[in-house]
Amino acid sequence: MTLDSRFAPGDTEPRLYAGWENAGSFACHPDSNAPPFTIMIPPPNVTGSLHMGHALTFTVQDVLVRWRRMQGRDALWQPGSDHAGIATQMVVERLLDAEGKDRRTVGREAFVDRVWQWKAESGGTITTQLRRLGASLDWPRERFTMDAGLSAAVKETFVKLFNEGLIYRDRRLVNWDPKLQTAISDLEVENRELKGSLWHIRYPIEADPGKFIIVATTRPETMLGDTAIAVHPDHPTLSALIGQHAILPLVGRSIPIIGDAYADPEKGTGAVKITPAHDFNDFEVGRRHDLAMPSVLDRQANVTLAEIEPLLQSRPKVADPRFVRSLAGQSRFAARAAIVAELERLDLLDKIEPHTNQVPHGDRGGVPVEPLLTTQWYCNAEALAKPAIEAVQTGKTVFVPKQWENTFFAWMREIQPWCISRQLWWGHRIPAWYGPDGTVFVAKDQDAAAAQARNHYGRDETLTQDEDVLDTWFSSGLWPFSTLGWPDRTKELERYYPGDVLVTGFDIIFFWVARMMMLGLHMMGDVPFRTVYIHGLVRDERGQKMSKSRGNVIDPLDLIDSYGADALRFTICALTGPGRDVKLSPSRVEGYRGFITKLWNAARFCELNGVRPEPGFDPTTARLPLSRWLLVEANTTIGEATTALEAYRFDDYAAAGYRFVWNTFCDWFLEFAKPLLSPAANPADAAEIRAVAAHVLGLILRLLHPAIPFVTEELWDRFEYGEACSLIGTAWPDPTPVPDAAEARAELDWVVRLIGLVRSVRTEMNVPPSKPSPLLLQGASDEKLGRVDRWNEAIRRLARASDVRLLTGEVPQGSAQAVLDEITIVLPLQDLIDISAERNRLLKDRDKLIGEANKLRQKLANADFVNRAPEPVVSENRERLETMNFEIGRLQAALDRLG
């Protein structure tokens, strides 16, 4: 075995991953007696490709799974993908469009077949990319939310909930995408800030000609469907109008002026028009006051007059039915312009103000969504939410970090009926059939529905299946148990449900986590997971959200190509703390690639110095202080790493491994060991150092394997610690007893602190590394002098000391001083640097920084800046001030050393 000069991830990673996969290293073992550990993958969209959010969540999951496997747990990391109704249908519709076809011309059956064809050819992109990341998923168990088993689970759940009255049909407002022609969920709506206008419209008071109530609106095109005007009951002037009626301009109908707390006296004119069929808040007001709810926009967002035609009245100076009828079929925006012009002509437009507001858009269709009153299928989420709330309150499921429980409670306690139907062709078609009179029959299949119809009608009738499909979140809400074979009682279901931990982002706590909790508790009688670990978002290095429009999107595959999967994974671990977003940049990944290189070079050094695993080596037999010190430090690191992973502190886990490898093992142990590995060293000492180095290198590879699986497996294999690709199944290390641990630790820690302090002083004073200086000790005890004597060669070599001795007499002129415990360390620098120039440099640098820090402190003390500036900018300034304060302290310490 000869290690290459550099670790080559591009060549190594595919080979090792194939080795693990072929060996079945990722497989769970349902017949095992080992305690199970289950993580359910948040199923990525079948249309998706790996992005930084995926890289974060899958790295964290893989770290947990690899660690638990090494602890002896029977780990199931369930893979799979979501059929992603809208996204997938759009992909295939675009393909058809390129061929000059339309889904309606090819028909539903042929279209669905085409989607399955696309899925077979192109739907596995992200699973290939997850392999590149090193994700150790149990691939033979891969599931798809539209496969036969999950489809059976969906039908079973729908029928059960319907029979229990928890699924029903209702006419309510939904988010309607006029482009995609379907209802969409809140998750599929994004608010965009747009500059528009606020139109102030005069509504004549019916009983008091010549008087008006003025209403401000951003949507004059919906006023055709107004059925009331609301004012706050406590409004100082407008409340007197409550109970009267106003004339609806253009339409001419009389509408009531009602009192409702929804009308904000401080906002707009204090009066709001109520259009129940086209605004979610207005819909609730309409229900409270039993208002009519006519729709004036159709599913294409064009004006429709079908429900208001009987209401049109001709009133001079207020309404002309001919004008309203001319709007029929116009788009909402064309109608808006025409209505504003007509209001102006009728002198009913009081004023127009510039106005910036948040306009909801469909994230797929890209056009403004419409609140639309339609008949849809709903699930009684309020009833299902109560057990889920109780489960979190009682600790059956805990959130990490705990504060996300408050978000969960806030959403769940205000939960609305869940619209579960979508006007798509790709998805789980709703298992409901309609008889000739509209009676609905819900069943798992058409034969069962026909039997219900026969019983109802007393004869066979032709049934028509509902055209809609189910919301994607309905099937993904069953994921924790449908993937395990439910509704059959499989051994996998009995063993791996509930899962141990769910890893996901906070943005889908409500949309996915809550639905899994509700459906899992109702269908299985138990929570779907014991812990929900919520990670932050991946942002750019300035803390801004990544987006194509900003041009700051980072492709994880580009990072893997440039630096290797291990470097990306370790960076993610190092930056992932509780409740904290990950600020990522290619330079951070490049920096942590240096850590991978450091480990590789340390292994090469060990190899060149004859370090090989010693079968049967017993660490408790170590006699050299250096050996015992390293073993003690290794024990500490094992404890820190284990504690960190148990607490989901991935940053602390990475930091513990980083410190031990870079500092303890590489910078100190291997440097201290060099003389003991030389040909002139005592053979017994050299043999022990080699055995300890091999033992600890093996510990390092095991400790770091969950985070950086490729480089650790490669070194494990090359050093022949075990069979090829066997590290993944090797036991997680446990601390081992170390004889005389306290004595060895005290001695080596002191030597390390001494060398580190001398190095720090030399750096502060700009002493060139090529110029050694004497190292004088004042006030050292015999014990400390004994340590200096035993480690004299290492101290001189690593501290750049020409000699090390006890100071007798006065401190030499032009010396820098530092204190280590009771000892004063003196470095004579008179002949090495210009003391006066160095003092002036330090003063100048310190004073410049003090000035800059004072300016920054004043800036941060300005409440106007703190409140108005983006949070990432404020955060960045605070971090800069903290760095400046640290540097000022360092410069002052250097000045103090010069006296």
CSV table of N, CA, C and O in Angstrom, one decimal, residues 309-394:
chain,number,residue,atom,x,y,z
A,309,GLU,N,-76.3,38.8,-13.0
A,309,GLU,CA,-77.2,39.4,-14.0
A,309,GLU,C,-78.6,39.8,-13.4
A,309,GLU,O,-79.1,40.9,-13.7
A,310,PRO,N,-79.2,38.9,-12.6
A,310,PRO,CA,-80.5,39.3,-12.0
A,310,PRO,C,-80.4,40.5,-11.1
A,310,PRO,O,-81.5,41.1,-10.7
A,311,LEU,N,-79.2,40.8,-10.6
A,311,LEU,CA,-79.1,41.9,-9.6
A,311,LEU,C,-78.8,43.3,-10.3
A,311,LEU,O,-78.8,44.3,-9.6
A,312,LEU,N,-78.6,43.3,-11.6
A,312,LEU,CA,-78.3,44.6,-12.2
A,312,LEU,C,-79.5,45.5,-12.2
A,312,LEU,O,-80.6,45.1,-12.6
A,313,GLN,N,-79.2,46.7,-11.9
A,313,GLN,CA,-80.3,47.7,-11.8
A,313,GLN,C,-79.8,49.0,-12.5
A,313,GLN,O,-78.6,49.3,-12.5
A,314,SER,N,-80.7,49.7,-13.2
A,314,SER,CA,-80.3,51.0,-13.8
A,314,SER,C,-80.6,52.1,-12.9
A,314,SER,O,-81.7,52.3,-12.5
A,315,ARG,N,-79.6,52.8,-12.4
A,315,ARG,CA,-79.7,53.9,-11.6
A,315,ARG,C,-78.9,55.1,-12.2
A,315,ARG,O,-77.7,54.9,-12.3
A,316,PRO,N,-79.5,56.1,-12.5
A,316,PRO,CA,-78.8,57.3,-13.1
A,316,PRO,C,-77.6,57.7,-12.2
A,316,PRO,O,-77.8,57.8,-11.0
A,317,LYS,N,-76.5,58.1,-12.9
A,317,LYS,CA,-75.3,58.6,-12.2
A,317,LYS,C,-74.6,57.6,-11.3
A,317,LYS,O,-73.7,57.9,-10.6
A,318,VAL,N,-75.2,56.3,-11.3
A,318,VAL,CA,-74.6,55.3,-10.4
A,318,VAL,C,-74.3,54.0,-11.2
A,318,VAL,O,-73.3,53.4,-11.1
A,319,ALA,N,-75.3,53.6,-12.0
A,319,ALA,CA,-75.2,52.2,-12.6
A,319,ALA,C,-75.8,52.2,-14.0
A,319,ALA,O,-76.9,52.8,-14.2
A,320,ASP,N,-75.1,51.5,-14.9
A,320,ASP,CA,-75.6,51.3,-16.2
A,320,ASP,C,-75.4,49.8,-16.6
A,320,ASP,O,-74.3,49.4,-16.8
A,321,PRO,N,-76.5,49.0,-16.6
A,321,PRO,CA,-76.3,47.5,-16.8
A,321,PRO,C,-75.6,47.3,-18.1
A,321,PRO,O,-74.9,46.2,-18.3
A,322,ARG,N,-75.8,48.1,-19.1
A,322,ARG,CA,-75.1,47.9,-20.4
A,322,ARG,C,-73.6,47.9,-20.3
A,322,ARG,O,-72.9,47.1,-20.9
A,323,PHE,N,-73.1,48.8,-19.4
A,323,PHE,CA,-71.7,48.8,-19.2
A,323,PHE,C,-71.2,47.5,-18.5
A,323,PHE,O,-70.2,46.9,-19.0
A,324,VAL,N,-71.9,47.1,-17.5
A,324,VAL,CA,-71.5,45.9,-16.8
A,324,VAL,C,-71.5,44.7,-17.7
A,324,VAL,O,-70.6,43.8,-17.7
A,325,ARG,N,-72.6,44.6,-18.6
A,325,ARG,CA,-72.7,43.5,-19.5
A,325,ARG,C,-71.5,43.5,-20.5
A,325,ARG,O,-71.1,42.4,-21.0
A,326,SER,N,-71.0,44.7,-20.8
A,326,SER,CA,-69.9,44.7,-21.8
A,326,SER,C,-68.6,44.1,-21.2
A,326,SER,O,-67.7,43.9,-22.0
A,327,LEU,N,-68.6,43.9,-19.9
A,327,LEU,CA,-67.4,43.4,-19.3
A,327,LEU,C,-67.3,41.9,-19.4
A,327,LEU,O,-66.3,41.3,-19.2
A,328,ALA,N,-68.4,41.2,-19.7
A,328,ALA,CA,-68.5,39.8,-19.7
A,328,ALA,C,-67.4,39.2,-20.6
A,328,ALA,O,-67.2,39.6,-21.8
A,329,GLY,N,-66.6,38.3,-20.1
A,329,GLY,CA,-65.6,37.6,-20.8
A,329,GLY,C,-64.2,38.3,-20.8
A,329,GLY,O,-63.2,37.8,-21.3
A,330,GLN,N,-64.2,39.6,-20.3
A,330,GLN,CA,-62.9,40.3,-20.2
A,330,GLN,C,-62.0,39.7,-19.1
A,330,GLN,O,-62.5,39.2,-18.1
A,331,SER,N,-60.7,39.8,-19.3
A,331,SER,CA,-59.8,39.4,-18.3
A,331,SER,C,-60.0,40.3,-17.1
A,331,SER,O,-60.4,41.4,-17.2
A,332,ARG,N,-59.5,39.8,-15.9
A,332,ARG,CA,-59.7,40.6,-14.7
A,332,ARG,C,-58.9,41.9,-14.8
A,332,ARG,O,-59.4,42.9,-14.2
A,333,PHE,N,-57.8,42.0,-15.5
A,333,PHE,CA,-57.0,43.2,-15.5
A,333,PHE,C,-57.6,44.2,-16.5
A,333,PHE,O,-57.6,45.4,-16.3
A,334,ALA,N,-58.2,43.7,-17.7
A,334,ALA,CA,-58.9,44.5,-18.6
A,334,ALA,C,-60.1,45.1,-18.0
A,334,ALA,O,-60.4,46.3,-18.1
A,335,ALA,N,-60.8,44.3,-17.2
A,335,ALA,CA,-62.0,44.7,-16.5
A,335,ALA,C,-61.7,45.8,-15.5
A,335,ALA,O,-62.4,46.7,-15.3
A,336,ARG,N,-60.6,45.6,-14.8
A,336,ARG,CA,-60.1,46.6,-13.8
A,336,ARG,C,-60.0,48.0,-14.4
A,336,ARG,O,-60.5,49.0,-13.9
A,337,ALA,N,-59.3,48.0,-15.6
A,337,ALA,CA,-59.1,49.3,-16.2
A,337,ALA,C,-60.4,49.9,-16.7
A,337,ALA,O,-60.6,51.1,-16.5
A,338,ALA,N,-61.3,49.1,-17.2
A,338,ALA,CA,-62.6,49.6,-17.7
A,338,ALA,C,-63.4,50.1,-16.5
A,338,ALA,O,-64.1,51.2,-16.6
A,339,ILE,N,-63.4,49.4,-15.4
A,339,ILE,CA,-64.2,49.8,-14.3
A,339,ILE,C,-63.7,51.1,-13.7
A,339,ILE,O,-64.5,52.0,-13.3
A,340,VAL,N,-62.4,51.2,-13.6
A,340,VAL,CA,-61.9,52.5,-13.0
A,340,VAL,C,-62.2,53.6,-13.9
A,340,VAL,O,-62.6,54.7,-13.4
A,341,ALA,N,-62.2,53.4,-15.2
A,341,ALA,CA,-62.5,54.5,-16.1
A,341,ALA,C,-64.0,54.9,-16.0
A,341,ALA,O,-64.4,56.1,-16.0
A,342,GLU,N,-64.9,53.9,-15.9
A,342,GLU,CA,-66.3,54.1,-15.7
A,342,GLU,C,-66.6,54.8,-14.4
A,342,GLU,O,-67.5,55.7,-14.3
A,343,LEU,N,-65.9,54.4,-13.3
A,343,LEU,CA,-66.1,55.1,-12.0
A,343,LEU,C,-65.7,56.6,-12.1
A,343,LEU,O,-66.4,57.4,-11.6
A,344,GLU,N,-64.6,56.8,-12.8
A,344,GLU,CA,-64.2,58.2,-13.0
A,344,GLU,C,-65.2,59.0,-13.8
A,344,GLU,O,-65.5,60.1,-13.5
A,345,ARG,N,-65.8,58.4,-14.8
A,345,ARG,CA,-66.8,59.0,-15.7
A,345,ARG,C,-68.0,59.4,-14.8
A,345,ARG,O,-68.6,60.5,-15.0
A,346,LEU,N,-68.4,58.5,-13.9
A,346,LEU,CA,-69.6,58.7,-13.1
A,346,LEU,C,-69.3,59.6,-11.9
A,346,LEU,O,-70.2,59.8,-11.0
A,347,ASP,N,-68.0,60.1,-11.8
A,347,ASP,CA,-67.6,60.9,-10.6
A,347,ASP,C,-67.7,60.1,-9.3
A,347,ASP,O,-68.1,60.7,-8.3
A,348,LEU,N,-67.5,58.8,-9.4
A,348,LEU,CA,-67.5,58.0,-8.2
A,348,LEU,C,-66.1,57.6,-7.7
A,348,LEU,O,-66.0,56.8,-6.7
A,349,LEU,N,-65.1,58.0,-8.4
A,349,LEU,CA,-63.7,57.7,-8.0
A,349,LEU,C,-63.2,58.9,-7.2
A,349,LEU,O,-63.0,60.0,-7.8
A,350,ASP,N,-63.0,58.8,-5.9
A,350,ASP,CA,-62.6,59.9,-5.0
A,350,ASP,C,-61.2,60.2,-5.3
A,350,ASP,O,-60.8,61.4,-5.4
A,351,LYS,N,-60.3,59.2,-5.3
A,351,LYS,CA,-58.9,59.5,-5.5
A,351,LYS,C,-58.1,58.2,-5.7
A,351,LYS,O,-58.7,57.1,-5.5
A,352,ILE,N,-56.9,58.3,-6.3
A,352,ILE,CA,-56.1,57.1,-6.5
A,352,ILE,C,-54.7,57.4,-5.8
A,352,ILE,O,-54.1,58.4,-6.0
A,353,GLU,N,-54.3,56.4,-5.0
A,353,GLU,CA,-53.0,56.5,-4.3
A,353,GLU,C,-52.1,55.4,-4.7
A,353,GLU,O,-52.5,54.3,-5.0
A,354,PRO,N,-50.8,55.8,-4.9
A,354,PRO,CA,-49.8,54.7,-5.2
A,354,PRO,C,-49.8,53.7,-4.0
A,354,PRO,O,-49.9,54.2,-2.8
A,355,HIS,N,-49.7,52.4,-4.2
A,355,HIS,CA,-49.8,51.5,-3.2
A,355,HIS,C,-48.9,50.2,-3.5
A,355,HIS,O,-49.0,49.7,-4.6
A,356,THR,N,-48.1,49.8,-2.6
A,356,THR,CA,-47.3,48.6,-2.7
A,356,THR,C,-47.9,47.5,-1.9
A,356,THR,O,-48.1,47.7,-0.7
A,357,ASN,N,-48.3,46.4,-2.4
A,357,ASN,CA,-48.8,45.3,-1.6
A,357,ASN,C,-48.3,44.0,-2.1
A,357,ASN,O,-47.7,43.8,-3.1
A,358,GLN,N,-48.6,43.0,-1.3
A,358,GLN,CA,-48.2,41.6,-1.5
A,358,GLN,C,-49.3,40.9,-2.4
A,358,GLN,O,-50.4,40.8,-1.9
A,359,VAL,N,-48.9,40.5,-3.5
A,359,VAL,CA,-49.9,39.8,-4.4
A,359,VAL,C,-49.5,38.3,-4.5
A,359,VAL,O,-48.4,38.0,-4.9
A,360,PRO,N,-50.5,37.5,-4.1
A,360,PRO,CA,-50.2,36.0,-4.2
A,360,PRO,C,-50.1,35.5,-5.6
A,360,PRO,O,-51.0,35.8,-6.5
A,361,HIS,N,-49.0,34.8,-5.9
A,361,HIS,CA,-48.9,34.2,-7.3
A,361,HIS,C,-48.7,32.6,-7.1
A,361,HIS,O,-48.2,32.2,-6.1
A,362,GLY,N,-49.1,31.9,-8.1
A,362,GLY,CA,-48.9,30.5,-8.1
A,362,GLY,C,-47.4,30.3,-8.4
A,362,GLY,O,-46.8,30.8,-9.3
A,363,ASP,N,-46.7,29.4,-7.5
A,363,ASP,CA,-45.3,29.3,-7.7
A,363,ASP,C,-45.0,28.5,-9.0
A,363,ASP,O,-43.8,28.6,-9.5
A,364,ARG,N,-45.9,27.7,-9.5
A,364,ARG,CA,-45.7,27.0,-10.8
A,364,ARG,C,-46.2,27.8,-12.0
A,364,ARG,O,-45.5,27.9,-13.0
A,365,GLY,N,-47.4,28.2,-11.9
A,365,GLY,CA,-48.0,28.9,-13.0
A,365,GLY,C,-47.5,30.3,-13.2
A,365,GLY,O,-47.4,30.8,-14.4
A,366,GLY,N,-47.0,30.9,-12.1
A,366,GLY,CA,-46.4,32.2,-12.2
A,366,GLY,C,-47.4,33.4,-12.4
A,366,GLY,O,-46.9,34.5,-12.6
A,367,VAL,N,-48.7,33.2,-12.3
A,367,VAL,CA,-49.7,34.3,-12.4
A,367,VAL,C,-50.4,34.5,-11.1
A,367,VAL,O,-50.4,33.6,-10.3
A,368,PRO,N,-51.0,35.7,-10.9
A,368,PRO,CA,-51.7,35.9,-9.6
A,368,PRO,C,-52.8,34.9,-9.4
A,368,PRO,O,-53.6,34.6,-10.4
A,369,VAL,N,-52.9,34.3,-8.2
A,369,VAL,CA,-53.9,33.4,-8.0
A,369,VAL,C,-55.2,34.1,-7.6
A,369,VAL,O,-55.2,35.3,-7.2
A,370,GLU,N,-56.3,33.5,-7.7
A,370,GLU,CA,-57.6,34.0,-7.4
A,370,GLU,C,-58.3,33.2,-6.3
A,370,GLU,O,-58.3,32.0,-6.3
A,371,PRO,N,-58.7,33.9,-5.2
A,371,PRO,CA,-59.6,33.2,-4.3
A,371,PRO,C,-60.9,32.9,-5.0
A,371,PRO,O,-61.6,33.8,-5.6
A,372,LEU,N,-61.2,31.7,-5.2
A,372,LEU,CA,-62.4,31.3,-6.0
A,372,LEU,C,-63.3,30.4,-5.2
A,372,LEU,O,-62.9,29.4,-4.5
A,373,LEU,N,-64.6,30.6,-5.3
A,373,LEU,CA,-65.6,29.8,-4.6
A,373,LEU,C,-66.0,28.6,-5.4
A,373,LEU,O,-66.6,28.8,-6.5
A,374,THR,N,-65.5,27.5,-5.0
A,374,THR,CA,-65.8,26.2,-5.7
A,374,THR,C,-66.2,25.1,-4.8
A,374,THR,O,-65.9,25.2,-3.6
A,375,THR,N,-66.7,24.1,-5.3
A,375,THR,CA,-67.0,22.9,-4.6
A,375,THR,C,-65.8,21.9,-4.7
A,375,THR,O,-65.3,21.6,-5.7
A,376,GLN,N,-65.3,21.6,-3.5
A,376,GLN,CA,-64.1,20.7,-3.4
A,376,GLN,C,-64.2,19.7,-2.3
A,376,GLN,O,-65.2,19.7,-1.5
A,377,TRP,N,-63.3,18.7,-2.3
A,377,TRP,CA,-63.3,17.8,-1.2
A,377,TRP,C,-62.4,18.3,-0.1
A,377,TRP,O,-61.3,18.9,-0.3
A,378,TYR,N,-62.9,18.2,1.1
A,378,TYR,CA,-62.2,18.7,2.3
A,378,TYR,C,-62.0,17.6,3.3
A,378,TYR,O,-62.8,16.6,3.4
A,379,CYS,N,-61.0,17.8,4.2
A,379,CYS,CA,-60.7,17.0,5.3
A,379,CYS,C,-60.9,17.8,6.6
A,379,CYS,O,-60.4,19.0,6.6
A,380,ASN,N,-61.5,17.3,7.6
A,380,ASN,CA,-61.7,18.0,8.8
A,380,ASN,C,-60.4,18.0,9.6
A,380,ASN,O,-60.2,17.2,10.5
A,381,ALA,N,-59.5,18.9,9.2
A,381,ALA,CA,-58.2,19.0,9.9
A,381,ALA,C,-58.3,19.4,11.3
A,381,ALA,O,-57.5,19.0,12.1
A,382,GLU,N,-59.3,20.2,11.7
A,382,GLU,CA,-59.4,20.6,13.1
A,382,GLU,C,-59.6,19.4,14.0
A,382,GLU,O,-59.0,19.3,15.1
A,383,ALA,N,-60.4,18.4,13.6
A,383,ALA,CA,-60.6,17.2,14.4
A,383,ALA,C,-59.3,16.4,14.5
A,383,ALA,O,-59.0,15.8,15.5
A,384,LEU,N,-58.7,16.2,13.3
A,384,LEU,CA,-57.4,15.4,13.3
A,384,LEU,C,-56.3,16.1,14.0
A,384,LEU,O,-55.3,15.5,14.5
A,385,ALA,N,-56.3,17.5,14.1
A,385,ALA,CA,-55.2,18.2,14.8
A,385,ALA,C,-55.2,18.0,16.3
A,385,ALA,O,-54.1,18.1,16.9
A,386,LYS,N,-56.3,17.8,16.9
A,386,LYS,CA,-56.3,17.8,18.4
A,386,LYS,C,-55.4,16.7,18.9
A,386,LYS,O,-54.6,16.9,19.9
A,387,PRO,N,-55.5,15.4,18.5
A,387,PRO,CA,-54.6,14.4,19.0
A,387,PRO,C,-53.1,14.8,18.7
A,387,PRO,O,-52.2,14.4,19.5
A,388,ALA,N,-52.8,15.4,17.6
A,388,ALA,CA,-51.5,15.8,17.2
A,388,ALA,C,-50.9,16.8,18.2
A,388,ALA,O,-49.8,16.8,18.6
A,389,ILE,N,-51.8,17.8,18.5
A,389,ILE,CA,-51.4,18.8,19.5
A,389,ILE,C,-51.1,18.2,20.8
A,389,ILE,O,-50.0,18.5,21.5
A,390,GLU,N,-51.9,17.3,21.3
A,390,GLU,CA,-51.8,16.6,22.5
A,390,GLU,C,-50.5,15.7,22.5
A,390,GLU,O,-49.8,15.7,23.5
A,391,ALA,N,-50.1,15.1,21.4
A,391,ALA,CA,-48.9,14.3,21.3
A,391,ALA,C,-47.7,15.1,21.6
A,391,ALA,O,-46.7,14.6,22.2
A,392,VAL,N,-47.7,16.3,21.0
A,392,VAL,CA,-46.5,17.2,21.3
A,392,VAL,C,-46.5,17.8,22.7
A,392,VAL,O,-45.5,17.9,23.3
A,393,GLN,N,-47.7,18.1,23.2
A,393,GLN,CA,-47.8,18.6,24.5
A,393,GLN,C,-47.3,17.6,25.6
A,393,GLN,O,-46.7,18.0,26.6
A,394,THR,N,-47.6,16.4,25.4
A,394,THR,CA,-47.2,15.3,26.3
A,394,THR,C,-45.9,14.7,26.1
A,394,THR,O,-45.4,13.8,26.8
